[in-house]
Each structure stands twice: as C-alpha cells, then as structure tokens.
Coordinates of C-alpha atoms in Angstrom, one line a residue:
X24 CA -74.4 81.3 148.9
X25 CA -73.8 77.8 147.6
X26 CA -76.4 76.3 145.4
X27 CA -79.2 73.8 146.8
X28 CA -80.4 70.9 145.2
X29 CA -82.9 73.3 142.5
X30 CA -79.0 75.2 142.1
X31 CA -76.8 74.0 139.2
X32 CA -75.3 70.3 140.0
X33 CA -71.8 69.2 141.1
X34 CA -69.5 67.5 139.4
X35 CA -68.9 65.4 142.5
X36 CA -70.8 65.0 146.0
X37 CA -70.1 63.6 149.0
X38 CA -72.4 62.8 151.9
X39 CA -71.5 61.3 154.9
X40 CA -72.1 61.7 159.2
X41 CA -68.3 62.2 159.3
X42 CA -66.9 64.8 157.4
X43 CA -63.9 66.7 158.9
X44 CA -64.8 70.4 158.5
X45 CA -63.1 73.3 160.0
X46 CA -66.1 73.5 162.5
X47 CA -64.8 69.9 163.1
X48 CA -66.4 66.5 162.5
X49 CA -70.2 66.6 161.6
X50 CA -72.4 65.6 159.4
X51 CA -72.5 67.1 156.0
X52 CA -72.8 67.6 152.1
X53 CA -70.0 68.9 149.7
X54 CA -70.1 69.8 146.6
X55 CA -67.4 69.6 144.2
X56 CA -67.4 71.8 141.3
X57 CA -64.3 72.1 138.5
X58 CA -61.9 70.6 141.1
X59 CA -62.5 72.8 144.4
X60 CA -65.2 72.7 147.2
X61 CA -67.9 74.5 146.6
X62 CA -70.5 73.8 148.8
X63 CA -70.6 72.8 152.8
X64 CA -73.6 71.8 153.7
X65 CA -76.1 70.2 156.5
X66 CA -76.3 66.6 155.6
X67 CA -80.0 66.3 154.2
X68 CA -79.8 69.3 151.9
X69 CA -80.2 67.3 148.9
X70 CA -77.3 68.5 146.9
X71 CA -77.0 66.8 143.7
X72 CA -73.7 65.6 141.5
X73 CA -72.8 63.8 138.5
X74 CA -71.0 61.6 140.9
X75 CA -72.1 61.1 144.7
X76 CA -70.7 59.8 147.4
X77 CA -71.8 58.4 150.4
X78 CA -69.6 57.5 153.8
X79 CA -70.0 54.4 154.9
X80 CA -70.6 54.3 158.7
X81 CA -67.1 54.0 159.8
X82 CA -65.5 56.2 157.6
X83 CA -64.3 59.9 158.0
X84 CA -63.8 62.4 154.9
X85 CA -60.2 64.6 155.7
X86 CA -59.0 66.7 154.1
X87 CA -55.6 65.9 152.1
X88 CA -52.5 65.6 154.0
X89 CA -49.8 67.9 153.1
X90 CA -46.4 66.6 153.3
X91 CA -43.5 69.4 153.1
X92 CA -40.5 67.2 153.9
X93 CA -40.2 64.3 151.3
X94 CA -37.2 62.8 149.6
X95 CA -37.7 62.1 145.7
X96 CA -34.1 62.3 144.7
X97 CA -35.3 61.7 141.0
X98 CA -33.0 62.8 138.4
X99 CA -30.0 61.0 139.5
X100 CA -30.5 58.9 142.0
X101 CA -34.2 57.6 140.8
X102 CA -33.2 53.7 141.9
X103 CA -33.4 55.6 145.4
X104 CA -37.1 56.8 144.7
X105 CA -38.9 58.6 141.9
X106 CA -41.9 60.6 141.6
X107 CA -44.2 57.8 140.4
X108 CA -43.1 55.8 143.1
X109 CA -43.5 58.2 146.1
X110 CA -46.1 60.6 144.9
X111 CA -48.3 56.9 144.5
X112 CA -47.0 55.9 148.0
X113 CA -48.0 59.4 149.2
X114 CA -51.4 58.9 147.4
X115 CA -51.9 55.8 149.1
X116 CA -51.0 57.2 152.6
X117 CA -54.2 60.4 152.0
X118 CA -51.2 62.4 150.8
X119 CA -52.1 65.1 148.4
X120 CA -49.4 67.6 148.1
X121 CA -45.3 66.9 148.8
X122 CA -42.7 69.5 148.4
X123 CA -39.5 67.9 147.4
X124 CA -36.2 68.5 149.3
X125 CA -33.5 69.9 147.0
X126 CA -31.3 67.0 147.7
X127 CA -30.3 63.7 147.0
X128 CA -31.4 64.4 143.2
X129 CA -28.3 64.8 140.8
X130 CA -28.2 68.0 140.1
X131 CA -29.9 69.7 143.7
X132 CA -32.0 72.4 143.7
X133 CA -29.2 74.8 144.2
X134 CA -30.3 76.6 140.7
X135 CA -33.0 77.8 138.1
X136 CA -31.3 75.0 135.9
X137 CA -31.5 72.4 138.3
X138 CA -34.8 73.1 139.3
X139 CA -35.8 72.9 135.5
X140 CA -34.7 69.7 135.5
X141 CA -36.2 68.8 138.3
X142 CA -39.4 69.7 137.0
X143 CA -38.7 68.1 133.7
X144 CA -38.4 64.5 135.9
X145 CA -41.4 64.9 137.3
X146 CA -43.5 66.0 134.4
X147 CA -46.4 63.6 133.8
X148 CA -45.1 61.5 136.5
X149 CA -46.7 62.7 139.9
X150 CA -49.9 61.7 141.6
X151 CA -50.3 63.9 143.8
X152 CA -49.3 67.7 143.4
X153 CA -45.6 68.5 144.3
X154 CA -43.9 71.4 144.7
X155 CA -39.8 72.1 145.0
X156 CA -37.7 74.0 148.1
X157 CA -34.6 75.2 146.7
X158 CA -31.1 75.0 148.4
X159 CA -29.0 77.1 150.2
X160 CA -25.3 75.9 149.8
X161 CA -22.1 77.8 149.4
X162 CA -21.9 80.7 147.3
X163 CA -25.6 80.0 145.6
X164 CA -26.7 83.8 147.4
X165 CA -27.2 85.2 143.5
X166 CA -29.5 82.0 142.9
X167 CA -31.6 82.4 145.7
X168 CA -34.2 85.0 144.6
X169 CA -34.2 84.1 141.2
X170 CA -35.3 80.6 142.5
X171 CA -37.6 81.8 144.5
X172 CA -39.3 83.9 141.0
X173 CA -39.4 80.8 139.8
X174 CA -41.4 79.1 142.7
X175 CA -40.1 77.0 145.3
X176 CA -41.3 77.4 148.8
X177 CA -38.5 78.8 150.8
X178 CA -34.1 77.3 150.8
X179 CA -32.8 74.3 152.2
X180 CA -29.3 74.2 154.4
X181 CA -27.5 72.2 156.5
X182 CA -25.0 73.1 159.1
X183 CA -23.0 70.1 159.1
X184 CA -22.5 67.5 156.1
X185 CA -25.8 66.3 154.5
X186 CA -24.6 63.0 153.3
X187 CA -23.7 63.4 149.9
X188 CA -21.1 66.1 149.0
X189 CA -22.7 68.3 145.9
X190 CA -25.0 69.8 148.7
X191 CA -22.1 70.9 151.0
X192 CA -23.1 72.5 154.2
X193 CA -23.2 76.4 155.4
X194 CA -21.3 77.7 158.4
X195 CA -23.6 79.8 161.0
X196 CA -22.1 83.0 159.4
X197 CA -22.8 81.9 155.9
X198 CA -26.3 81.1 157.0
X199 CA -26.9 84.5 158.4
X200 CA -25.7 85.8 155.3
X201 CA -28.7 83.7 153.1
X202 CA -31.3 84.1 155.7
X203 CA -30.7 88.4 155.1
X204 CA -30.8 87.9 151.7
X205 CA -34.3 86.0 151.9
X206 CA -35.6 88.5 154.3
X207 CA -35.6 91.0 151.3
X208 CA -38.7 88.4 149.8
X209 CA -39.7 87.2 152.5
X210 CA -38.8 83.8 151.6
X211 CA -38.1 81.0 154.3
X212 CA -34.9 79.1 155.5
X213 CA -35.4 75.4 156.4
X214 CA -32.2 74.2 158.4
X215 CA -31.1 70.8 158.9
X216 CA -30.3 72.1 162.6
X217 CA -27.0 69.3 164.1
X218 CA -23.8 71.0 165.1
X219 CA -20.6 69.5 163.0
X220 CA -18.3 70.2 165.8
X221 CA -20.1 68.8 168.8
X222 CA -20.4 65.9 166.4
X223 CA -16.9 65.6 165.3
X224 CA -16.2 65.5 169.3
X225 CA -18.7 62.5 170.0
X226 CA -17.9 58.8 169.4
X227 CA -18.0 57.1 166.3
X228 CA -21.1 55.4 165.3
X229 CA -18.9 52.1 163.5
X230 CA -20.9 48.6 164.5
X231 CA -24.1 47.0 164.9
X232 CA -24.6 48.3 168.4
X233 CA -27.7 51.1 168.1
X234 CA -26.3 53.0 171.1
X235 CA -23.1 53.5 169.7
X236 CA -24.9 55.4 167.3
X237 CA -27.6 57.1 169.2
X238 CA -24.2 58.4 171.3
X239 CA -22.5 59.7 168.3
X240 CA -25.8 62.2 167.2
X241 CA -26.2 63.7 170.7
X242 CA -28.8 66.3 171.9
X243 CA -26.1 68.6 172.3
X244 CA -25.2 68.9 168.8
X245 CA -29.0 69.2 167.8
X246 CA -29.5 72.2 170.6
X247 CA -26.3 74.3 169.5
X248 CA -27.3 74.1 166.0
X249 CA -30.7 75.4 167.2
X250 CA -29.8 78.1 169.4
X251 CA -27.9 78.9 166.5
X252 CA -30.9 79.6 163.8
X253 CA -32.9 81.1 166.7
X254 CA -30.0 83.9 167.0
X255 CA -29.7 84.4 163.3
X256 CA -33.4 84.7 162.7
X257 CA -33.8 86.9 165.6
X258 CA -30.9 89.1 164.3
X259 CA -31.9 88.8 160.4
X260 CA -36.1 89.4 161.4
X261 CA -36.3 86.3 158.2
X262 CA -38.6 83.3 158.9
X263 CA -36.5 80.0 160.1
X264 CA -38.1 76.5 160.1
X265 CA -36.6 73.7 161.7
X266 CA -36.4 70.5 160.5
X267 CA -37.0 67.0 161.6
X268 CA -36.5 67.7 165.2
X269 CA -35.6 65.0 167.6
X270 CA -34.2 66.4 170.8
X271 CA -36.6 67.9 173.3
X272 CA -33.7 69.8 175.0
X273 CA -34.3 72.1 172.6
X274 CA -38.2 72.4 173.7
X275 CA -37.8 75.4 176.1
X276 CA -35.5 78.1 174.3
X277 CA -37.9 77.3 170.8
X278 CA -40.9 78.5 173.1
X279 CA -38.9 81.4 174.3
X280 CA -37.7 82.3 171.0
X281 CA -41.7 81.8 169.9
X282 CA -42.6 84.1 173.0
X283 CA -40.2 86.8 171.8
X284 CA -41.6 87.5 168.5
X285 CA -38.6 84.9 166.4
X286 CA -40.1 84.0 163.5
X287 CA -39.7 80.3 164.0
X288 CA -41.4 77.3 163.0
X289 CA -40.5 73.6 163.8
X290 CA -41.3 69.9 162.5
X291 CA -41.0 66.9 163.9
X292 CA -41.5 63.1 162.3
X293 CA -43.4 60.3 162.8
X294 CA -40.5 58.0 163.2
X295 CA -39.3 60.2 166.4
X296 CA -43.0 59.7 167.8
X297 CA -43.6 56.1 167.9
X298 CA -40.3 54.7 167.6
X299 CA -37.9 54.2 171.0
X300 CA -33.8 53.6 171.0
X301 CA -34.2 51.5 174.2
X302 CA -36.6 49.1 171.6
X303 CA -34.0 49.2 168.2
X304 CA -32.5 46.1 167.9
X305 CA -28.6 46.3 167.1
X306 CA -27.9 45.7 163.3
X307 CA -31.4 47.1 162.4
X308 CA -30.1 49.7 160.3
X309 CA -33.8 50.8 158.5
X310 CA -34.1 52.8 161.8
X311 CA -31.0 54.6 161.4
X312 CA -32.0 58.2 160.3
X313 CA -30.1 62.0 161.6
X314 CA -30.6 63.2 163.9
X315 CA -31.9 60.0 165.5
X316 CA -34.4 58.4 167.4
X317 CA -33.8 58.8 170.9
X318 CA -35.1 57.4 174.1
X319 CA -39.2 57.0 175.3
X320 CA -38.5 59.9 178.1
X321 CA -37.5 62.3 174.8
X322 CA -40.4 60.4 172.7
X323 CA -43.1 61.7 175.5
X324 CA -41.9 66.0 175.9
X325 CA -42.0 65.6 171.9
X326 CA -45.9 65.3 172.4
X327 CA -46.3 67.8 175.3
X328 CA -44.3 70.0 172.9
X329 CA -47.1 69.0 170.2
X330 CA -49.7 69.6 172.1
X331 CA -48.4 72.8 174.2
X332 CA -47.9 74.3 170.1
X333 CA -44.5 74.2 170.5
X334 CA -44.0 72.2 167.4
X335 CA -45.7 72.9 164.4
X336 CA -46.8 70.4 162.4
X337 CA -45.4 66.7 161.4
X338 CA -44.1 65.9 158.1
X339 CA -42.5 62.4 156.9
X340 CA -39.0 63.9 156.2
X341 CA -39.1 60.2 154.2
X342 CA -35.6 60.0 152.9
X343 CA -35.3 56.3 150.8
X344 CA -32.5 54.4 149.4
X345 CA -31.6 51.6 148.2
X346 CA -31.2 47.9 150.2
X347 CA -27.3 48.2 149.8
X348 CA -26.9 51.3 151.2
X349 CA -28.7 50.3 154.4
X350 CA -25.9 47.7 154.7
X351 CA -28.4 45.2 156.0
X352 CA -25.7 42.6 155.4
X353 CA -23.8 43.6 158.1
X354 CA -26.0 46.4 160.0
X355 CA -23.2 48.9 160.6
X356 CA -24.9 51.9 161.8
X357 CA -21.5 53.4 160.8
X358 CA -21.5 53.3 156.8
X359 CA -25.7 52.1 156.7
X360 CA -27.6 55.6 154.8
X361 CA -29.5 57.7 157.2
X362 CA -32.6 57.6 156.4
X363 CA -36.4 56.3 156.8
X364 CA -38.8 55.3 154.7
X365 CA -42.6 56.2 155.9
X366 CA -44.7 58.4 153.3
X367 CA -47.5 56.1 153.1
X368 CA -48.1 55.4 157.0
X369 CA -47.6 59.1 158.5
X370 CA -51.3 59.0 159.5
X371 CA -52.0 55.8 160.4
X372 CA -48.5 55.7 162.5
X373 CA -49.5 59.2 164.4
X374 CA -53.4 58.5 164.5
X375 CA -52.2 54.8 166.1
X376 CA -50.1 56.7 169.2
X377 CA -52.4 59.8 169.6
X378 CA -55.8 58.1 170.3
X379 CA -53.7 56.0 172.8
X380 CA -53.2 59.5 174.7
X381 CA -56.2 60.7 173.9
X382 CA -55.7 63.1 171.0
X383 CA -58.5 63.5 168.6
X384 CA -58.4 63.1 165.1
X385 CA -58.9 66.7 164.0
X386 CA -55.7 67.4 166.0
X387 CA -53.8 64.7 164.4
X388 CA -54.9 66.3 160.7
X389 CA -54.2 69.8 161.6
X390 CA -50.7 68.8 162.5
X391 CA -50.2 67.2 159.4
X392 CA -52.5 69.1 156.7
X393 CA -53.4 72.1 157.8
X394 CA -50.0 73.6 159.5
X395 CA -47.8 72.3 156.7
X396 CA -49.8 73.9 154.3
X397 CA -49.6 77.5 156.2
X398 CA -45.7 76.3 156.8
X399 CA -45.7 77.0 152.9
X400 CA -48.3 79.0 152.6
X401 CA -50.7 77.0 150.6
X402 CA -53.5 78.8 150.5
X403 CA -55.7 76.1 149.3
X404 CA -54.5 73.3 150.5
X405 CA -54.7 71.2 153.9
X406 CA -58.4 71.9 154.6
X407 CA -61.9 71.0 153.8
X408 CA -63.2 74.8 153.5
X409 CA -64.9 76.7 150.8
X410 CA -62.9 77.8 148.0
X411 CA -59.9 75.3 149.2
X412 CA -58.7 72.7 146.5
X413 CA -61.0 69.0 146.4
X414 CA -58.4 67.4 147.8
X415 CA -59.5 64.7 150.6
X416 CA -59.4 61.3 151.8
X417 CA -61.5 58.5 153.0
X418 CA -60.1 57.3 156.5
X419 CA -61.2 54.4 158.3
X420 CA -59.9 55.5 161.9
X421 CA -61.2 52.1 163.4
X422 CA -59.5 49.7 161.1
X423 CA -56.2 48.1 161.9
X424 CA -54.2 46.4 159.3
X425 CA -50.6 45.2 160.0
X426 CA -47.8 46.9 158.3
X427 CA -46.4 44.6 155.2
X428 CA -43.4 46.1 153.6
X429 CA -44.1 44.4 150.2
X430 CA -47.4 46.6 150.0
X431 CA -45.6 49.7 150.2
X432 CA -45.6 51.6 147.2
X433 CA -42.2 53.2 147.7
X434 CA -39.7 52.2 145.6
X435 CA -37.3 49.7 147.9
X436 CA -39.2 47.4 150.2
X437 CA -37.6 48.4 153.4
X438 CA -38.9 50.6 156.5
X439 CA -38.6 50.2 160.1
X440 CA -42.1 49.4 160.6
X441 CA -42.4 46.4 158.9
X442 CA -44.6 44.3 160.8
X443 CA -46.2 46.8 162.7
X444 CA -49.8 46.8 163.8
X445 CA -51.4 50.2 163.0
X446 CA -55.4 51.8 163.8
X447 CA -56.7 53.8 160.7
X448 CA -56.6 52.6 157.0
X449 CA -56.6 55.2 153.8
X450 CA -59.6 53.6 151.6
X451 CA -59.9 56.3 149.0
X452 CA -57.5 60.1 147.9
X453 CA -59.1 62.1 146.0
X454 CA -57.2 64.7 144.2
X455 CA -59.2 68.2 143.5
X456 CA -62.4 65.7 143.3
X457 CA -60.7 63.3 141.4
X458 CA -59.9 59.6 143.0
X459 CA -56.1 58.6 142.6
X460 CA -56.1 55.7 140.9
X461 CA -52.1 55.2 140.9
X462 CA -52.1 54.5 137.0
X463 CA -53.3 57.6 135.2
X464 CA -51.1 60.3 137.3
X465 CA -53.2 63.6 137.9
X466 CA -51.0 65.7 140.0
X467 CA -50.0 69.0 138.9
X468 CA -45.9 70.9 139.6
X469 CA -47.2 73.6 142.0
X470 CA -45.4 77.0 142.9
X471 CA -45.3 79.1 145.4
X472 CA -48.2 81.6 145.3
X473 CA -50.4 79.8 143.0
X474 CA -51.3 76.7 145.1

C-alpha cells in the first residue's frame, strides 16, 4: 500500500488531470520518494511532498522517452557530438535514457578497453542516463561475452560498410557465427540490415540530384539483408533486432518470421515517418541518411506496420556530424555523411503525424518509451508504474512551435527539419524526480541488468 497524506511525505508530488499511467491518461497523484515512483493515486488523495507539482490544464505528465539508437561518437570524434551536447539535446526532447551505438567514437565499442574509455568520456558529462551496445566486427567473438559481463545491452554489426573503416562489417556467415555465440547469454544482435552486393550493383549516388541517391540504397538491398538475419536467428534461436528500417518490402516476411516463433524485433525512425523523397529538394544533403528516406507510398505501410505491431518501437538512430561533412557547399549526396540529426524532436515530430491519423498519445509513448526499454530490457525505465524509475516529462500536446535549428541543443546546427512546424512542446524532464536543468548533469552510466 502506498502511504496517504497522514503516511510519511514525498520527496516530490505531482498532481495533475493528465497523467499518462499504464491504465492510460487519468487523473492522478504520484509520489516520488528517493528517485522512483512510489505512489499512484486518485487525484484528490491529498498526498503530500517536499516539492509538489501541479499540471497546468494543458499539459500531460509521460513517462521518459527511452532512446536506444543514438550517436555520441565522443572520444574521437566529439566535434561530431558529445555527451553534454546530446544527452542535453535528448533532455530537452523528454529523453531520459540513450544507449550509445559503438561507433563513430575512436576507439568503438569492439572491447572491454574501449568501452572503458567510453565510459571514462562520459563520466560527469551526461544528463540523462546512458547506457553502451557493444560491437560485433571481425574477429571480436572472444570480446563479446566479456563485454556483455561488463554491461552493454546486446552487439552492433553491419553487413555492409558502416562509414568509417575501424568498424568494418561482418559477412552473413560471420554474423551467424556471433549471433551463436550470444545465444549462449542470451545477449542480443542489432544489425545494420543493407546488402553490400545488391548495393555495389545499383548506381552511384555522385550529384545533387536526391533520386540518384534514393536509386543507389534500394529496397532490394535492405530486404536481402533482412531475410538474411531472419534465417540466421531462426537457425541460431538468438534474439535479432533490426535497425532503422526504411523499406516496407520487408513488412510481410518480418510478420511471418514474428508468426513463426523468430525472435525478432525491429525499429524504425522518425525521419522515415514524416519525411518524403518525392519532397527532398536536390543538394539538401541534411536528409541524406542509410538506408534512406523513400517515397510517401513506403512512408504510409511503415505506419500500418506500426500500428499492425509489426514494428516495434521508434528510436532517433540520430547520427550527427559536422557542417563539412554534409558537403552543404556543394550538396553531393555522393561524398555528403549519412546521417540525421533529430534527438530533441522525436516526439513532437511523431506526435505531429500520428494525431493527423488519429493515433493517440499513449500509442505514440509506448512506441518510443516503453518498447525500447523492453527492447533492452530496462526494467525500470519507459513507464510511469510503481517501483519504475521518476523519470517523466511535462508535454504540452497542443502547443506548436516551429522548428529553429539554432535552438537545438546538439552540437552542429544542422537537421532536415529546420523550419518545420511541429504540435507538442517538452516544458519540463525530470530525471528520477529530479528536473534537468542542462547545467548540473545528473545522469547516471547504466548497465545492463541494473537499470
């Protein structure tokens, strides 16, 4: 039983007729006690905090976004991004935990050693909590359990070139090899899922023209690579997650895998949501990302396959550089980085295209708290519950602001949706009951099976 208002008092409460529950949005109490939630209660009850709280009319208490797909690249290439810089931005976005991919940082995460350093960076740096994946690259098999002793979430790989050469790719066999290996501790393989030879046979993307380069990332090199993790997981019994994906070819055989017991997961992003080839202007190279936006027709079954389940969750897969390397002077999608930059507008971008269609709000935070957090089995994160961590945010859903790149808190001022006018503004993130003010940085290096 949680204490009433003659009980012992909270260290925080917050009251409000909004308050996203897993019984849904109602009005309630919570009580915040030494940095989880402690108390759910009817609104009324009278509970009493050092600190309270109350809504305002038009705002609605979520729980903390959880963001498994996020860029940092800090040590060694920290003028891309760093962990003040994007765990603020992701603070500012209602983001409360990131896991960090094992590359573009100098040395990746292919290592205990690495990953020491990693954590090294990030000490008393991070607003928000973070947490590491480790890599999967060639001949790193010996490293993978004892990374996984050590904590991160599950192993990285790519099947075709990632963009910078310390984190080479595997081959499908190699892959198969790792994903064995992690079925022994039940550990998880993430996969970068595009097909090096059906790309090597498609044009070159050279130019400003945005087709050229939609034309040389086709669906058919995102659907072989895919059929390819399904088969290995199916023949290994591990756990597979795709990443980032983009083509809904691949929608039907994911649900059939799903039906036949693989154990298969899959992301998508919100730049493959609201963003449409046919409306990319050629030379705009802060769009270009891999595998790439593709046409409305592809945008709309990437929904359905949202809302049929299909999909699991939506994570930013933000992946930052610097202005050079988006070769803006010339906007050759050929030699421009692959990569966008989104961490602080995942909700407001998804929430902006799914009341349009009709989707609720608790369906929007379940796809992007609550099913990343299971994805890496956070067991108290991505949910306002008893016993779960205090982490939450204060969204105005009927608010619209337009999108203004020099207010982003990432590090370089660039993303494709500069401009952009967007429902649903992030007022307040509160991490385990404390607000993020985005100068004393509270977040704590999380591993796997204690978060």
């Amino acid at each position: 039983m949680s204490e009433t208002s003659t009980g012992p008092e909270f260290d925080l409460v917050i009251r409000g007729e909004r308050i996203l529950t897993t019984a849904g949005i109602t009005a309630r109490e919570v009580g915040v006690r030494n940095g989880k939630i402690a108390a759910i209660e009817p609104l009324g009850n009278g509970l009493r905090g050092r600190q309270t709280l109350d809504l305002a009319a038009d705002e609605t208490l979520i729980p903390g976004l959880v963001d498994t797909h996020v860029h940092v690249n800090e040590p060694g290439r920290t003028e891309w991004e760093g962990f003040a810089s994007a765990t603020r931005a992701a603070a500012a976005g209602g983001v409360t935990t990131i896991l960090d991919m094992p590359l573009n940082s100098i040395p990746p995460t292919v290592n205990v050693p690495a990953l020491e350093e990693k954590r090294a960076a990030a000490s008393g740096q991070a607003f928000v909590d973070v947490g590491f994946w480790g890599g999967a690259v060639p001949g790193n098999i010996g490293d993978l359990r004892p990374l996984h002793d050590e904590g991160v979430f599950g192993f990285k790989c790519f099947l075709l070139h990632s963009g910078v050469d310390e984190f080479p790719p595997l081959d499908a066999d190699e892959m198969e090899k790792d994903m064995a290996e992690l079925k022994g501790f039940d550990s998880l393989m993430i996969v970068h899922a595009e097909d090096s030879r059906a790309i090597d046979r498609a044009p070159h993307a050279e130019g400003d023209q945005y087709s050229r380069f939609l034309a040389s990332r086709p669906r058919g090199a995102e659907n072989v690579a895919i059929a390819e993790v399904i088969e290995r997981a199916r023949w290994t019994g591990a756990r597979a997650h795709i990443l980032h994906l983009s083509s809904s070819d691949a929608l039907p055989m994911i649900a059939s895998a799903k039906r036949d017991g693989v154990r298969l997961t899959v992301e998508t992003c919100p730049h493959y949501l609201t963003l449409l080839a046919e409306e990319i202007p050629n030379g705009a190279t802060a769009f270009k990302c891999c595998p790439p936006i593709r046409e409305a027709s592809n945008r709309e079954l990437l929904w359905k396959g949202l809302e049929d389940g299909i999909i699991d969750c939506i994570v930013s897969d933000h992946s930052p550089s610097t202005l050079d390397l988006k070769d803006l002077e010339n906007g050759d999608f050929g030699v421009a980085w692959g990569g966008v930059a989104s961490l602080q507008l995942g909700l407001p971008l998804i929430w902006t295209e799914a009341r349009r269609r009709g989707i609720p709000l608790e369906t929007v935070v379940s796809w992007m708290a609550r099913k990343p957090a299971e994805l890496a089995r956070l067991t108290h994160k991505g949910q306002l519950a008893l016993g779960f961590d205090a982490d939450f945010s204060i969204f105005a859903a009927d608010e619209s602001f337009v999108v203004d790149v020099k207010k982003l808190h990432h590090r370089n001022p660039i993303t494709p949706y500069d401009g952009k006018p967007l429902a649903g503004v992030v007022r307040r993130t509160f991490l385990r009951g404390t607000e993020i003010d985005g100068e004393h940085p509270g977040g704590k290096l999380i591993r796997r099976g204690e978060a």
